[in-house]
mmCIF file of C-alpha atoms in Angstrom:
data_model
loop_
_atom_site.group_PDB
_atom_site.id
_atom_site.type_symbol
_atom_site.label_atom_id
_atom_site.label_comp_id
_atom_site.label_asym_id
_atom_site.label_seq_id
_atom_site.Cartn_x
_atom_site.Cartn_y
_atom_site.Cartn_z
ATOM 1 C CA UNK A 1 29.578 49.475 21.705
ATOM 2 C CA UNK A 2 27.864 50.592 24.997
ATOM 3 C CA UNK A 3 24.081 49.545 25.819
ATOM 4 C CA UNK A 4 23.093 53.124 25.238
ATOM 5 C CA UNK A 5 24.748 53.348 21.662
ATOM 6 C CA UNK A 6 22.546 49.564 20.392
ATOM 7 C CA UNK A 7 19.983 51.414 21.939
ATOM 8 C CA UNK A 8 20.209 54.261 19.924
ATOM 9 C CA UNK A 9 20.464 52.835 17.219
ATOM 10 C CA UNK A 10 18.163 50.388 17.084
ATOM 11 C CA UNK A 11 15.399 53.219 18.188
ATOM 12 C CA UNK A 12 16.865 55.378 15.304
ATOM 13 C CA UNK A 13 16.475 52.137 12.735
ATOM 14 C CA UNK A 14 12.754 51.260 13.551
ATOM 15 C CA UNK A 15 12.018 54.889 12.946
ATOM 16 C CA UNK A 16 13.489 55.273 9.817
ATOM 17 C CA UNK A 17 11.713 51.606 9.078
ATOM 18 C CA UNK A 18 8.101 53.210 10.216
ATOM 19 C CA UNK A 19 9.006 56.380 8.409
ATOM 20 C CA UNK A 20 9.763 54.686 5.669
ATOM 21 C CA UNK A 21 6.137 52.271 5.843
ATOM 22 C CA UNK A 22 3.916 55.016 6.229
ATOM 23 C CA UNK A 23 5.377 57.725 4.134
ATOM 24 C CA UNK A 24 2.469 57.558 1.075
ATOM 25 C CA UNK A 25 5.405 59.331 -1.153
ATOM 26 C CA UNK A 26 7.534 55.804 -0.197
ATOM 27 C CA UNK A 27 4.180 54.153 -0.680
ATOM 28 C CA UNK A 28 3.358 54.796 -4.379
ATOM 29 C CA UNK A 29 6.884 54.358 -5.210
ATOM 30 C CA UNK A 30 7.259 50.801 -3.894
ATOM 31 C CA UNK A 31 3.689 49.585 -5.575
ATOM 32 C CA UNK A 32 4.423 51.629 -8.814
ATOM 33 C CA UNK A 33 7.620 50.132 -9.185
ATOM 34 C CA UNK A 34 5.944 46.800 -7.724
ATOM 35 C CA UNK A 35 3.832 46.605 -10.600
ATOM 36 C CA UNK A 36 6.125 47.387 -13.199
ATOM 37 C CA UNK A 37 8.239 45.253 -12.117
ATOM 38 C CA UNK A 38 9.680 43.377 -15.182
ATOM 39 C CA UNK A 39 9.935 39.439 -15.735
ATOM 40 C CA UNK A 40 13.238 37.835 -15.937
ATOM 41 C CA UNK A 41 13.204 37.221 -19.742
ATOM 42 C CA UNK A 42 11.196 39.547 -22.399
ATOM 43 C CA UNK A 43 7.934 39.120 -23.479
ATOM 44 C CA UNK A 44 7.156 38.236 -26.734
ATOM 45 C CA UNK A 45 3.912 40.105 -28.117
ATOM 46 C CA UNK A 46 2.462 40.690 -30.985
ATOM 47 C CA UNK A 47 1.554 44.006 -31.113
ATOM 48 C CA UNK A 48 3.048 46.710 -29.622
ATOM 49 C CA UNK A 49 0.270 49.056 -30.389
ATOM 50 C CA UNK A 50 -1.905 46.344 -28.238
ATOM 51 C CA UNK A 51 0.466 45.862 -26.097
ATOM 52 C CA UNK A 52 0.621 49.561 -24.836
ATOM 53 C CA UNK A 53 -2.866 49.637 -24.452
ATOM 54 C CA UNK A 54 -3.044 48.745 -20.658
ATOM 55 C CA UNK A 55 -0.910 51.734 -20.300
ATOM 56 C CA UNK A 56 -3.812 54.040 -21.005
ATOM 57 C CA UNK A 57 -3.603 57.497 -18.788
ATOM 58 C CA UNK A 58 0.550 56.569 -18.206
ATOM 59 C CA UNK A 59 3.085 58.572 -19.785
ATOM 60 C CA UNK A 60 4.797 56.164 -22.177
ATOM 61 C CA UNK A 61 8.916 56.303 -23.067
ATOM 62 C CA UNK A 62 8.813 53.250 -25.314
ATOM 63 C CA UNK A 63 12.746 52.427 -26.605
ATOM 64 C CA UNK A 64 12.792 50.164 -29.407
ATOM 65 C CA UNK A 65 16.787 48.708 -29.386
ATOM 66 C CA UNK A 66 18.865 45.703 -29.494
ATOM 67 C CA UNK A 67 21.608 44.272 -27.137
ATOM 68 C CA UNK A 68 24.618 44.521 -30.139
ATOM 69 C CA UNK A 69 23.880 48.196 -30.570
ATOM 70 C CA UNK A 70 26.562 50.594 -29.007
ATOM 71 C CA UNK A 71 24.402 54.004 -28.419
ATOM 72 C CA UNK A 72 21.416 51.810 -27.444
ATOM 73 C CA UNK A 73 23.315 50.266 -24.517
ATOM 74 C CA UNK A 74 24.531 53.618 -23.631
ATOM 75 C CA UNK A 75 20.603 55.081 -23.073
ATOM 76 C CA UNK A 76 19.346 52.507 -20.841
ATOM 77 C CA UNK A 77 21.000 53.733 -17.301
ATOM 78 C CA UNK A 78 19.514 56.866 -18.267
ATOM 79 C CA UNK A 79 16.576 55.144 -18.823
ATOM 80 C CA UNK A 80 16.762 52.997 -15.392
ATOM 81 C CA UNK A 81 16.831 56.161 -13.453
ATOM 82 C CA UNK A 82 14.420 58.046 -15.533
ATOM 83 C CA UNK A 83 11.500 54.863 -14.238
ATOM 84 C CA UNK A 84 12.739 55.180 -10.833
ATOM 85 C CA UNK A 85 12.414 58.638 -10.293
ATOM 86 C CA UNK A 86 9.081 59.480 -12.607
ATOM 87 C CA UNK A 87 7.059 55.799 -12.268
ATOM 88 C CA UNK A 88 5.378 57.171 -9.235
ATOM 89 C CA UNK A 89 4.214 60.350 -11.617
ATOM 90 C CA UNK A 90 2.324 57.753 -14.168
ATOM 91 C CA UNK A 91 5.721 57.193 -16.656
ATOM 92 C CA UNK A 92 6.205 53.707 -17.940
ATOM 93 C CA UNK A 93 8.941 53.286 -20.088
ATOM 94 C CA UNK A 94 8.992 49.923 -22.104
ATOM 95 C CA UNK A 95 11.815 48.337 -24.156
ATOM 96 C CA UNK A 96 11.440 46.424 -27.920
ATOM 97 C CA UNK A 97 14.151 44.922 -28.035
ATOM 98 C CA UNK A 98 14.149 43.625 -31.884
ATOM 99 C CA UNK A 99 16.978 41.028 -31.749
ATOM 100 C CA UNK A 100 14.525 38.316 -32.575
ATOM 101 C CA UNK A 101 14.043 40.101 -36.023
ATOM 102 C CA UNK A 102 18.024 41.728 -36.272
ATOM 103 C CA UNK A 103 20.258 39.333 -35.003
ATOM 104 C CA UNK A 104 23.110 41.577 -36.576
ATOM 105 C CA UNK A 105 25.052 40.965 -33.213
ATOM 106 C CA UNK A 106 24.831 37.023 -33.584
ATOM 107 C CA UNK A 107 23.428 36.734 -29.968
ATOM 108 C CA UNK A 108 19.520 36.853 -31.059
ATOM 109 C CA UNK A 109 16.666 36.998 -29.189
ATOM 110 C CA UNK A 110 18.443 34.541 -26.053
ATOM 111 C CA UNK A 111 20.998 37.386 -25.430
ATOM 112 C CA UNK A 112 18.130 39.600 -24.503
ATOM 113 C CA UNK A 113 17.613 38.747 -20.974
ATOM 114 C CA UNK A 114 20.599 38.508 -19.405
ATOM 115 C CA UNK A 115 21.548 41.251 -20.971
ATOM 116 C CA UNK A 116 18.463 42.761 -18.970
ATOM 117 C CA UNK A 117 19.778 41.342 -15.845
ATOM 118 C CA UNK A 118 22.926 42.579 -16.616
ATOM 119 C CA UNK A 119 21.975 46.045 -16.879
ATOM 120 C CA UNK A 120 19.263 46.030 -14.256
ATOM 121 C CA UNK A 121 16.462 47.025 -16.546
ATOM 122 C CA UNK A 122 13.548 48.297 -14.201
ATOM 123 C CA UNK A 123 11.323 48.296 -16.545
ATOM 124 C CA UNK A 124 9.270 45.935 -18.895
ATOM 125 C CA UNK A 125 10.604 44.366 -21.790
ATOM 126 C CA UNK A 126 8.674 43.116 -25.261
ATOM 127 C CA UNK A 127 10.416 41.164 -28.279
ATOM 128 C CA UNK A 128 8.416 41.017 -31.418
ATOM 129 C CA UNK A 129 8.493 38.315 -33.852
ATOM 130 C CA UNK A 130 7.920 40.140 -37.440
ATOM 131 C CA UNK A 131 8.004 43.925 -38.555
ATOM 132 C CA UNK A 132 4.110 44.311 -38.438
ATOM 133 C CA UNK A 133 3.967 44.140 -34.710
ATOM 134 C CA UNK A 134 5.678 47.556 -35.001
ATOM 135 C CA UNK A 135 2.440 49.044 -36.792
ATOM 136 C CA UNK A 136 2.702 52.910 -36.412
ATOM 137 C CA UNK A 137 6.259 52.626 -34.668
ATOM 138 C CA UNK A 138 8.946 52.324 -37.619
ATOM 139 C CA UNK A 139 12.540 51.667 -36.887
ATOM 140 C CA UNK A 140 14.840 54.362 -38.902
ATOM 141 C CA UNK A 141 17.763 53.839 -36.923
ATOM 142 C CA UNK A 142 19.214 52.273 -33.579
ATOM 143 C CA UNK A 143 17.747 53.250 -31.501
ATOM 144 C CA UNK A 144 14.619 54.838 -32.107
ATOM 145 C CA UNK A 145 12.347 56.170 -29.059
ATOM 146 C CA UNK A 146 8.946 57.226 -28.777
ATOM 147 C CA UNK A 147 7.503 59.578 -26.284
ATOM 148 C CA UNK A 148 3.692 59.213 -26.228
ATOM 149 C CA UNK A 149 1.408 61.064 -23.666
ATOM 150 C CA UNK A 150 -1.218 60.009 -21.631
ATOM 151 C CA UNK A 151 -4.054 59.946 -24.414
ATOM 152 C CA UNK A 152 -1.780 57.423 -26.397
ATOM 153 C CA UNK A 153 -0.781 59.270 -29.216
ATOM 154 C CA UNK A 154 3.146 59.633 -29.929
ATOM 155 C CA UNK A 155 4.409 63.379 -28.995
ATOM 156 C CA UNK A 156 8.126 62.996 -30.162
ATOM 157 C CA UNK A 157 9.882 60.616 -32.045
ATOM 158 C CA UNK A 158 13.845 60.704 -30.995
ATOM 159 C CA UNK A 159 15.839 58.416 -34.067
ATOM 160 C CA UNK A 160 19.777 57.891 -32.568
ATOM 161 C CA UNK A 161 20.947 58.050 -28.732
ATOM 162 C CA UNK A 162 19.949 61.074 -26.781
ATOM 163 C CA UNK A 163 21.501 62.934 -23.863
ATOM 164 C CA UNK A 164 19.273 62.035 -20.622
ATOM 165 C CA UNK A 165 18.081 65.250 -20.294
ATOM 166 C CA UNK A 166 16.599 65.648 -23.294
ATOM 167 C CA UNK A 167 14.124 62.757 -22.344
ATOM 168 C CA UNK A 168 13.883 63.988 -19.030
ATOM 169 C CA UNK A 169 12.417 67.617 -20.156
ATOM 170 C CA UNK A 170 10.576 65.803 -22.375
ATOM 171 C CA UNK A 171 9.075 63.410 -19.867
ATOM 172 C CA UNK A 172 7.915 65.965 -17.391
ATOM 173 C CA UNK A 173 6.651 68.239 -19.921
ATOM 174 C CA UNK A 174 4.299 65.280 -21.156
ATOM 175 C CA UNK A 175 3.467 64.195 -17.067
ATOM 176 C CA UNK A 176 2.123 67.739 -16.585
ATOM 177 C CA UNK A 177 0.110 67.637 -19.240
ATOM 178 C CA UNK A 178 -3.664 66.466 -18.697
#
């Protein structure tokens, strides 16, 4: 490679980098995602109606599932690139996962983060430890998924997998509302 070519290219990378650093689209994608940024292991709480309280004014996809269960592991890529694409609109989706209570698949609640790792959840995830920190969010099937809007009241209720653009018409129906 001739001087002219590193040149070139070098030039060309610190302008992407710059573009990249003072774009405010980049900006609020990078600090949204920042500060959803989930832990390494699920968080136990104790109620996810308390829980979703500091969500106020988001958008909320919240996906109660389990690791063992088939058509819950096939929504969360969906689910991965629904967060990146929409966090920066004011969506927050948040996973129960409810192993700690059904440990049908024998893993429990200590297969629940790596199975995270493993399939690069982006988002945050809460176990619960009994079936009243579900409160107003009952559990019909695997999985179940609630959509609820930016005043915090539920606006669908999906029981079984769903196709990704279901949630995703969904979604930006609720993130233009007021």
């Amino acid at each position: 490679m001739n001087t002219i070519h590193f040149k070139l290219l070098v030039t060309l990378g610190v302008s992407a980098l710059l573009w990249q650093t003072a774009n405010p689209a980049v900006e609020a994608k990078q600090d949204c995602v920042a500060k959803l940024s989930p832990d390494s292991e699920p968080k136990v709480i104790a109620s996810i109606g308390k829980g979703l309280e500091q969500y106020k004014g988001k958008v909320v996809l919240l996906d109660l599932w389990a690791t063992w269960c088939p058509p819950c592991r096939i929504e969360i890529p969906g689910f991965v690139k629904l967060q990146d694409k929409y966090c920066d609109k004011g969506l927050v989706i948040v996973g129960i996962a409810l192993d700690s209570i059904d440990p049908r698949g024998g893993g429990g609640a200590a297969a629940v983060g790596p199975f995270m790792k493993k399939a690069g959840i982006n988002y945050p995830v809460w176990m619960v430890e009994d079936l009243h920190a579900l409160e107003q969010y009952p559990v019909d099937a695997y999985p179940t998924t609630y959509l609820i809007g930016r005043d915090g009241k539920i606006k669908k209720r999906y029981v079984g997998a769903q196709p990704d653009e279901v949630f995703e018409t969904d979604i930006t129906a609720a993130l233009q509302e007021s």
